[in-house]
Short mmCIF file of C-alpha atoms and ligand atoms in Angstrom, two decimals:
data_model
loop_
_atom_site.label_atom_id
_atom_site.label_comp_id
_atom_site.label_asym_id
_atom_site.label_seq_id
_atom_site.Cartn_x
_atom_site.Cartn_y
_atom_site.Cartn_z
CA MET Y 882 -48.24 -0.81 -2.74
CA ALA Y 883 -51.48 -0.27 -4.61
CA ASP Y 884 -51.22 3.49 -3.99
CA LEU Y 885 -47.68 3.57 -5.30
CA ARG Y 886 -48.81 1.88 -8.48
CA VAL Y 887 -51.69 4.32 -8.84
CA GLU Y 888 -49.37 7.29 -8.44
CA ARG Y 889 -46.86 5.95 -10.95
CA ILE Y 890 -49.54 5.36 -13.57
CA ALA Y 891 -50.88 8.88 -13.06
CA GLU Y 892 -47.38 10.34 -13.43
CA PHE Y 893 -46.67 8.25 -16.51
CA ILE Y 894 -49.75 9.39 -18.42
CA GLU Y 895 -49.69 13.05 -17.34
CA PRO Y 896 -47.50 14.29 -20.25
CA LEU Y 897 -49.88 12.59 -22.70
CA ARG Y 898 -52.98 14.36 -21.44
CA VAL Y 899 -54.31 17.35 -23.33
CA GLN Y 900 -54.95 20.09 -20.78
CA PRO Y 901 -58.59 21.12 -21.10
CA GLY Y 902 -58.78 24.59 -22.60
CA SER Y 903 -55.27 24.49 -24.05
CA ARG Y 904 -54.64 25.24 -27.69
CA VAL Y 905 -52.94 22.28 -29.32
CA ARG Y 906 -50.66 22.32 -32.32
CA LEU Y 907 -49.80 18.70 -32.83
CA ALA Y 908 -46.45 19.13 -34.56
CA ARG Y 909 -45.24 21.51 -31.85
CA ASP Y 910 -46.75 19.91 -28.76
CA PHE Y 911 -46.61 16.14 -29.21
CA ASP Y 912 -43.75 14.00 -30.52
CA PRO Y 913 -44.90 10.72 -32.15
CA GLY Y 914 -41.50 9.21 -31.27
CA TYR Y 915 -41.65 10.03 -27.55
CA LYS Y 916 -41.13 7.30 -24.99
CA ALA Y 917 -40.65 7.55 -21.24
CA ASP Y 918 -36.91 7.58 -20.40
CA PHE Y 919 -37.08 4.83 -17.83
CA LEU Y 920 -38.57 2.30 -20.25
CA ASN Y 921 -37.06 0.03 -22.85
CA LYS Y 922 -38.76 -2.50 -25.08
CA LYS Y 923 -37.76 -5.49 -22.92
CA ASP Y 924 -39.04 -4.05 -19.62
CA GLY Y 925 -42.00 -2.80 -21.60
CA ARG Y 926 -43.12 -6.34 -22.31
CA GLU Y 927 -43.29 -7.15 -18.60
CA LEU Y 928 -45.01 -3.91 -17.82
CA LEU Y 929 -47.67 -4.51 -20.47
CA ALA Y 930 -48.28 -8.01 -19.10
CA ALA Y 931 -48.75 -6.53 -15.61
CA GLY Y 932 -51.05 -3.85 -17.03
CA VAL Y 933 -53.15 -6.43 -18.87
CA GLU Y 934 -53.55 -8.43 -15.66
CA LEU Y 935 -54.57 -5.33 -13.74
CA LEU Y 936 -57.15 -4.49 -16.42
CA ALA Y 937 -58.63 -7.98 -16.25
CA ASP Y 938 -59.04 -7.68 -12.48
CA TYR Y 939 -60.70 -4.27 -12.69
CA GLN Y 940 -62.95 -5.37 -15.52
CA ARG Y 941 -64.28 -8.27 -13.40
CA ARG Y 942 -65.15 -5.80 -10.65
CA LEU Y 943 -66.66 -3.35 -13.11
CA ALA Y 944 -68.94 -6.13 -14.40
CA ALA Y 945 -69.86 -7.35 -10.92
CA GLN Y 946 -70.75 -3.87 -9.70
CA ASN Y 947 -72.80 -3.10 -12.83
CA THR Y 948 -72.95 0.63 -12.12
CA TYR Y 949 -70.31 2.15 -14.37
CA GLY Y 950 -69.45 1.58 -18.01
CA VAL Y 951 -66.34 2.65 -19.90
CA LEU Y 952 -66.17 3.84 -23.48
CA VAL Y 953 -62.75 3.88 -25.12
CA CYS Y 954 -62.56 5.97 -28.30
CA LEU Y 955 -59.60 5.20 -30.54
CA GLN Y 956 -58.65 7.64 -33.25
CA ALA Y 957 -55.66 7.55 -35.56
CA LEU Y 958 -54.63 8.02 -39.12
CA ASP Y 959 -54.30 4.89 -41.26
CA ALA Y 960 -51.62 2.49 -39.96
CA GLY Y 961 -51.67 4.26 -36.60
CA GLY Y 962 -52.02 0.92 -34.80
CA LYS Y 963 -55.63 0.91 -33.60
CA ASP Y 964 -56.24 -2.79 -34.29
CA GLY Y 965 -52.99 -3.92 -32.66
CA THR Y 966 -53.64 -1.74 -29.62
CA ILE Y 967 -57.06 -3.32 -29.11
CA ARG Y 968 -55.64 -6.81 -29.58
CA HIS Y 969 -52.79 -6.36 -27.11
CA VAL Y 970 -54.37 -4.17 -24.46
CA MET Y 971 -57.55 -6.22 -24.18
CA SER Y 972 -55.83 -9.60 -24.51
CA GLY Y 973 -56.41 -10.64 -20.88
CA VAL Y 974 -59.92 -9.31 -20.46
CA ASN Y 975 -63.01 -11.53 -20.45
CA PRO Y 976 -64.48 -11.16 -23.98
CA GLN Y 977 -67.99 -11.10 -22.48
CA GLY Y 978 -67.27 -7.76 -20.87
CA VAL Y 979 -65.86 -6.03 -23.93
CA LYS Y 980 -67.69 -4.85 -27.03
CA VAL Y 981 -65.63 -3.55 -29.94
CA SER Y 982 -67.38 -1.48 -32.62
CA GLY Y 983 -65.73 -0.22 -35.79
CA PHE Y 984 -67.11 2.70 -37.78
CA LYS Y 985 -66.72 3.03 -41.51
CA VAL Y 986 -68.35 5.21 -44.15
CA PRO Y 987 -71.95 5.56 -42.90
CA SER Y 988 -74.69 3.47 -44.51
CA ALA Y 989 -77.88 4.91 -46.01
CA GLU Y 990 -79.75 4.02 -42.83
CA GLU Y 991 -77.17 5.76 -40.69
CA LEU Y 992 -77.28 8.86 -42.88
CA ASP Y 993 -81.03 8.98 -42.31
CA HIS Y 994 -80.41 9.77 -38.62
CA ASP Y 995 -78.67 12.50 -36.67
CA TYR Y 996 -74.89 12.16 -36.83
CA LEU Y 997 -74.45 10.81 -33.28
CA TRP Y 998 -77.13 8.14 -33.67
CA ARG Y 999 -74.98 5.26 -34.88
CA TYR Y 1000 -72.48 5.83 -32.05
CA ALA Y 1001 -75.25 6.01 -29.44
CA CYS Y 1002 -76.53 2.63 -30.69
CA ARG Y 1003 -73.19 1.02 -29.83
CA LEU Y 1004 -72.61 2.47 -26.38
CA PRO Y 1005 -71.51 -0.04 -23.74
CA SER Y 1006 -73.90 -1.20 -21.01
CA ARG Y 1007 -73.12 -0.70 -17.35
CA GLY Y 1008 -70.38 -3.11 -16.35
CA ASP Y 1009 -68.95 -3.26 -19.86
CA ILE Y 1010 -65.98 -1.75 -21.63
CA GLY Y 1011 -66.96 -0.53 -25.09
CA ILE Y 1012 -64.26 0.18 -27.61
CA PHE Y 1013 -64.87 2.41 -30.59
CA ASN Y 1014 -62.40 1.67 -33.36
CA ARG Y 1015 -62.89 5.13 -34.92
CA SER Y 1016 -65.65 7.02 -33.22
CA HIS Y 1017 -67.99 10.00 -33.30
CA TYR Y 1018 -64.81 12.05 -33.76
CA GLU Y 1019 -64.79 11.05 -37.43
CA GLU Y 1020 -67.66 13.54 -37.66
CA VAL Y 1021 -65.19 16.39 -37.09
CA LEU Y 1022 -62.21 14.75 -38.84
CA VAL Y 1023 -62.85 12.91 -42.11
CA VAL Y 1024 -66.11 14.83 -42.54
CA ARG Y 1025 -64.24 18.10 -42.07
CA VAL Y 1026 -61.35 17.19 -44.37
CA HIS Y 1027 -63.76 15.92 -47.07
CA PRO Y 1028 -66.80 18.22 -47.04
CA GLU Y 1029 -68.63 15.94 -49.50
CA HIS Y 1030 -69.37 13.68 -46.51
CA LEU Y 1031 -71.21 16.57 -44.88
CA GLN Y 1032 -73.20 17.10 -48.07
CA ARG Y 1033 -74.38 13.48 -47.86
CA GLN Y 1034 -75.70 13.87 -44.32
CA GLN Y 1035 -79.07 15.30 -45.44
CA LEU Y 1036 -78.84 18.12 -42.95
CA PRO Y 1037 -81.18 21.08 -42.90
CA ASP Y 1038 -79.56 24.29 -44.18
CA SER Y 1039 -79.33 25.67 -40.66
CA ALA Y 1040 -77.04 22.80 -39.63
CA ARG Y 1041 -74.72 23.25 -42.64
CA GLN Y 1042 -74.23 26.94 -42.23
CA GLY Y 1043 -72.28 29.08 -39.83
CA HIS Y 1044 -69.96 27.49 -37.35
CA VAL Y 1045 -70.61 23.85 -38.15
CA TRP Y 1046 -67.49 22.53 -36.39
CA ALA Y 1047 -67.76 24.72 -33.30
CA ARG Y 1048 -71.35 23.51 -32.96
CA ARG Y 1049 -70.36 19.88 -33.34
CA PHE Y 1050 -67.59 20.27 -30.75
CA ARG Y 1051 -70.12 21.66 -28.30
CA GLU Y 1052 -72.63 18.90 -29.06
CA ILE Y 1053 -69.99 16.21 -28.62
CA ASN Y 1054 -68.79 17.73 -25.33
CA ASP Y 1055 -72.37 17.91 -24.06
CA TRP Y 1056 -73.05 14.32 -25.07
CA GLU Y 1057 -69.92 13.07 -23.32
CA ARG Y 1058 -70.75 15.09 -20.23
CA TYR Y 1059 -74.19 13.53 -20.14
CA LEU Y 1060 -72.64 10.05 -20.44
CA SER Y 1061 -70.09 10.80 -17.76
CA ASP Y 1062 -72.73 12.20 -15.37
CA ASN Y 1063 -74.67 8.98 -15.83
CA GLY Y 1064 -71.84 6.60 -15.03
CA PHE Y 1065 -70.20 6.13 -18.44
CA LYS Y 1066 -66.60 7.27 -18.46
CA VAL Y 1067 -65.24 8.27 -21.84
CA VAL Y 1068 -61.56 7.52 -22.51
CA LYS Y 1069 -60.19 9.18 -25.62
CA LEU Y 1070 -56.96 8.02 -27.22
CA PHE Y 1071 -55.39 9.58 -30.25
CA LEU Y 1072 -52.58 7.41 -31.64
CA ASN Y 1073 -50.19 10.02 -32.96
CA LEU Y 1074 -48.13 8.63 -35.85
CA SER Y 1075 -45.42 10.49 -37.81
CA LYS Y 1076 -45.71 10.82 -41.56
CA GLU Y 1077 -42.46 8.92 -42.05
CA GLU Y 1078 -43.58 6.02 -39.86
CA GLN Y 1079 -46.85 5.83 -41.80
CA ARG Y 1080 -44.85 5.59 -45.03
CA THR Y 1081 -42.79 2.73 -43.59
CA ARG Y 1082 -45.86 0.84 -42.40
CA PHE Y 1083 -47.61 1.27 -45.75
CA LEU Y 1084 -44.54 -0.15 -47.51
CA ARG Y 1085 -44.67 -3.20 -45.25
CA ARG Y 1086 -48.35 -3.67 -45.98
CA ILE Y 1087 -47.58 -3.64 -49.68
CA ASP Y 1088 -44.60 -6.00 -49.43
CA ARG Y 1089 -46.07 -8.61 -47.14
CA PRO Y 1090 -48.82 -10.66 -48.79
CA ASP Y 1091 -50.40 -11.37 -45.41
CA ARG Y 1092 -50.78 -7.62 -44.89
CA ASN Y 1093 -52.01 -6.66 -48.35
CA TRP Y 1094 -55.61 -6.74 -47.17
CA LYS Y 1095 -54.82 -3.90 -44.82
CA PHE Y 1096 -53.78 -1.55 -47.58
CA SER Y 1097 -55.76 0.09 -50.34
CA ALA Y 1098 -54.93 2.72 -52.92
CA ALA Y 1099 -57.43 4.89 -51.04
CA ASP Y 1100 -55.10 4.87 -48.02
CA ALA Y 1101 -52.28 6.29 -50.14
CA ARG Y 1102 -54.66 8.93 -51.52
CA GLU Y 1103 -55.73 9.88 -48.02
CA ARG Y 1104 -52.07 10.45 -47.12
CA ARG Y 1105 -52.09 13.44 -49.47
CA TYR Y 1106 -54.39 15.16 -47.01
CA TRP Y 1107 -51.88 14.71 -44.18
CA ASP Y 1108 -51.62 18.42 -43.33
CA ASP Y 1109 -55.39 18.88 -43.41
CA TYR Y 1110 -55.78 15.99 -40.99
CA GLN Y 1111 -53.08 17.36 -38.67
CA ARG Y 1112 -54.99 20.64 -38.56
CA ALA Y 1113 -58.33 18.92 -37.98
CA PHE Y 1114 -56.82 16.77 -35.20
CA SER Y 1115 -55.25 19.83 -33.56
CA LYS Y 1116 -58.57 21.67 -33.56
CA MET Y 1117 -60.44 18.64 -32.29
CA LEU Y 1118 -57.95 18.12 -29.43
CA SER Y 1119 -58.13 21.82 -28.48
CA ALA Y 1120 -61.92 21.94 -28.45
CA THR Y 1121 -62.92 18.58 -27.00
CA SER Y 1122 -60.43 17.79 -24.25
CA THR Y 1123 -62.59 18.38 -21.20
CA GLU Y 1124 -62.35 17.77 -17.47
CA TRP Y 1125 -64.92 14.98 -17.78
CA ALA Y 1126 -63.41 13.41 -20.91
CA PRO Y 1127 -59.83 14.52 -21.62
CA TRP Y 1128 -57.88 13.48 -24.69
CA TYR Y 1129 -54.65 11.55 -24.43
CA VAL Y 1130 -52.18 11.81 -27.29
CA ILE Y 1131 -50.42 8.47 -27.49
CA PRO Y 1132 -47.01 8.54 -29.20
CA ALA Y 1133 -47.50 5.84 -31.83
CA ASP Y 1134 -44.21 5.46 -33.73
CA ARG Y 1135 -43.15 2.69 -31.36
CA LYS Y 1136 -45.94 0.14 -31.23
CA TRP Y 1137 -44.79 -1.37 -27.95
CA PHE Y 1138 -44.79 2.01 -26.24
CA ALA Y 1139 -48.18 2.99 -27.66
CA ARG Y 1140 -49.71 -0.18 -26.22
CA ILE Y 1141 -48.31 0.41 -22.75
CA ALA Y 1142 -49.46 4.02 -22.80
CA ALA Y 1143 -52.97 3.04 -23.94
CA ALA Y 1144 -53.18 0.35 -21.25
CA ALA Y 1145 -52.00 2.86 -18.64
CA VAL Y 1146 -54.68 5.42 -19.52
CA LEU Y 1147 -57.40 2.77 -19.40
CA ALA Y 1148 -56.03 1.40 -16.10
CA HIS Y 1149 -56.00 4.92 -14.67
CA THR Y 1150 -59.68 5.35 -15.52
CA LEU Y 1151 -60.65 2.04 -13.95
CA ILE Y 1152 -58.62 2.77 -10.83
CA GLU Y 1153 -60.43 6.09 -10.50
CA ILE Y 1154 -63.79 4.38 -10.83
CA ASP Y 1155 -62.59 1.81 -8.28
CA PRO Y 1156 -65.42 -0.66 -8.86
CA GLN Y 1157 -66.22 -2.97 -5.96
CA TYR Y 1158 -67.72 -6.43 -5.75
CA PRO Y 1159 -71.20 -6.04 -4.30
CA THR Y 1160 -71.53 -7.24 -0.72
CA VAL Y 1161 -74.71 -9.05 0.32
CA SER Y 1162 -76.98 -7.90 3.12
CA GLU Y 1163 -77.31 -9.85 6.40
CA GLU Y 1164 -80.73 -11.02 5.27
CA ARG Y 1165 -79.47 -12.32 1.89
CA ARG Y 1166 -76.57 -13.95 3.67
CA SER Y 1167 -78.87 -15.95 5.94
CA ASP Y 1168 -80.98 -16.95 2.90
CA LEU Y 1169 -77.76 -18.26 1.34
CA LEU Y 1170 -76.98 -20.29 4.45
CA VAL Y 1171 -80.45 -21.87 4.38
CA ALA Y 1172 -79.92 -22.83 0.73
CA ARG Y 1173 -76.56 -24.26 1.72
CA SER Y 1174 -77.92 -26.65 4.32
CA GLU Y 1175 -80.66 -27.75 1.90
CA LEU Y 1176 -78.02 -28.60 -0.70
CA GLU Y 1177 -75.96 -30.48 1.87
CA ALA Y 1178 -79.00 -32.52 2.88
CA GLU Y 1179 -79.43 -33.57 -0.78
CA ALA Y 1180 -76.07 -35.41 -0.83
CA PRO Y 1181 -76.58 -38.94 -2.23
CA GLU Y 1182 -75.70 -42.02 -0.18
CA GLY Y 1183 -71.93 -42.17 0.44
CA ALA Y 1184 -71.17 -38.71 -0.96
CA PRO Y 1185 -69.80 -36.02 1.34
CA ALA Y 1186 -72.28 -33.30 2.31
CA ASP Y 1187 -69.90 -30.69 0.87
CA PRO Y 1188 -67.44 -32.18 -1.67
CA TYR Y 1189 -65.32 -28.99 -1.76
CA ALA Y 1190 -64.89 -28.91 2.00
CA ALA Y 1191 -64.17 -32.67 2.00
CA ALA Y 1192 -61.48 -32.30 -0.70
CA ALA Y 1193 -59.88 -29.39 1.15
CA ALA Y 1194 -59.80 -31.32 4.42
CA GLU Y 1195 -58.25 -34.32 2.64
CA LYS Y 1196 -55.56 -32.13 1.10
CA LYS Y 1197 -54.72 -30.67 4.49
CA ARG Y 1198 -54.54 -34.11 6.05
CA ARG Y 1199 -52.11 -35.36 3.36
CA LYS Y 1200 -49.90 -32.33 3.75
CA LYS Y 1201 -49.69 -32.86 7.49
CA LYS Y 1202 -48.81 -36.52 7.00
CA ARG Y 1203 -46.02 -35.61 4.54
CA ARG Y 1204 -44.59 -33.12 6.98
CA LYS Y 1205 -44.48 -35.77 9.70
CA LYS Y 1206 -42.45 -38.18 7.51
P1 AMP H 2715 -60.95 1.37 -42.04
O1 AMP H 2715 -61.00 1.79 -40.61
O2 AMP H 2715 -59.56 1.31 -42.58
O3 AMP H 2715 -61.74 0.15 -42.33
O4 AMP H 2715 -61.62 2.54 -42.89
C1 AMP H 2715 -62.86 3.07 -42.60
C2 AMP H 2715 -63.06 4.30 -43.43
O5 AMP H 2715 -64.32 4.87 -43.08
C3 AMP H 2715 -62.01 5.36 -43.20
O6 AMP H 2715 -61.49 5.80 -44.42
C4 AMP H 2715 -62.80 6.46 -42.50
O7 AMP H 2715 -62.30 7.73 -42.80
C5 AMP H 2715 -64.19 6.26 -43.03
N1 AMP H 2715 -65.19 6.82 -42.11
C6 AMP H 2715 -65.37 6.51 -40.81
N2 AMP H 2715 -66.35 7.26 -40.28
C7 AMP H 2715 -66.82 8.07 -41.27
C8 AMP H 2715 -67.83 9.05 -41.34
N3 AMP H 2715 -68.56 9.37 -40.29
N4 AMP H 2715 -68.03 9.67 -42.52
C9 AMP H 2715 -67.27 9.33 -43.59
N5 AMP H 2715 -66.31 8.42 -43.59
C10 AMP H 2715 -66.08 7.77 -42.45
MG1 MG H 2716 -57.92 1.41 -43.50
#
């Protein structure tokens, strides 16, 4: 049963994976409106609920084992659905085990460091799932589309000249390989929205007062750079989808489908890690049994030595009596 589930998840996400080494052209290779044929919105709801439960179970084991960590990087254009994806996909997971970090225009302090510094500061610990709402990939996206950001990074001339982006791609790949070698799996999700769906979502943000806060004139201005972003995304996907940290392009025009797909990729990663609850050694086990009899001996006058065991025995007794009647 478990194996069947594992296989189906792997099959489901395969078309979304960017083959390492392939040359991506977003508009040609990935359809923002894609959904798997066998799914509709109604079944999707059940599937997401099952996925969320599965994630919660794996996250508990990940935390207990305390060996691996998972970093989820979410990238999208404005209105791509990053916030909603985080809210829905992580809804069943213990908040203690998840750290969400958002990245905006860098502060003066951040600009005073190397460009990966602020992301390194927010990496998850072992046992945790870290979510980057925007990530180090902004350093080859917004910074590439708007070169004035690069000017502000106080780089030495040697780092501004020549093949800046090829160098950054290599540095990012190396960094992720280092993380992966050391037990931190990097899951990269690009929520791929169509230009028309972005227009529709912007209109809703303008029309609904409770969504106004999500929209600024700057977002509309950024939309003018749509083609530049598509190119930058295509180059990023081509250069940084690696065996150790592949990109997944999540079709984002249908929110419900995007959430299932994101949950499936994360589930796939956790299943591959297959974290286990630690087992205790024989020696620790006998220590535990000594502690147990000490606790039992502390029972106050009239109280059962082990209240749990007493309650369970009582329950069993009542059940038996009922059956006899
Ligand atoms: P939001 O996610 O809507 O709050 O917007 C955050 C803004 O910060 C976006 O416009 C990003 O493009 C911008 N941003 C994020 N990272 C960087 C970066 N490294 N350099 C410049 N701008 C950035
Ligand atoms: Mg925004």
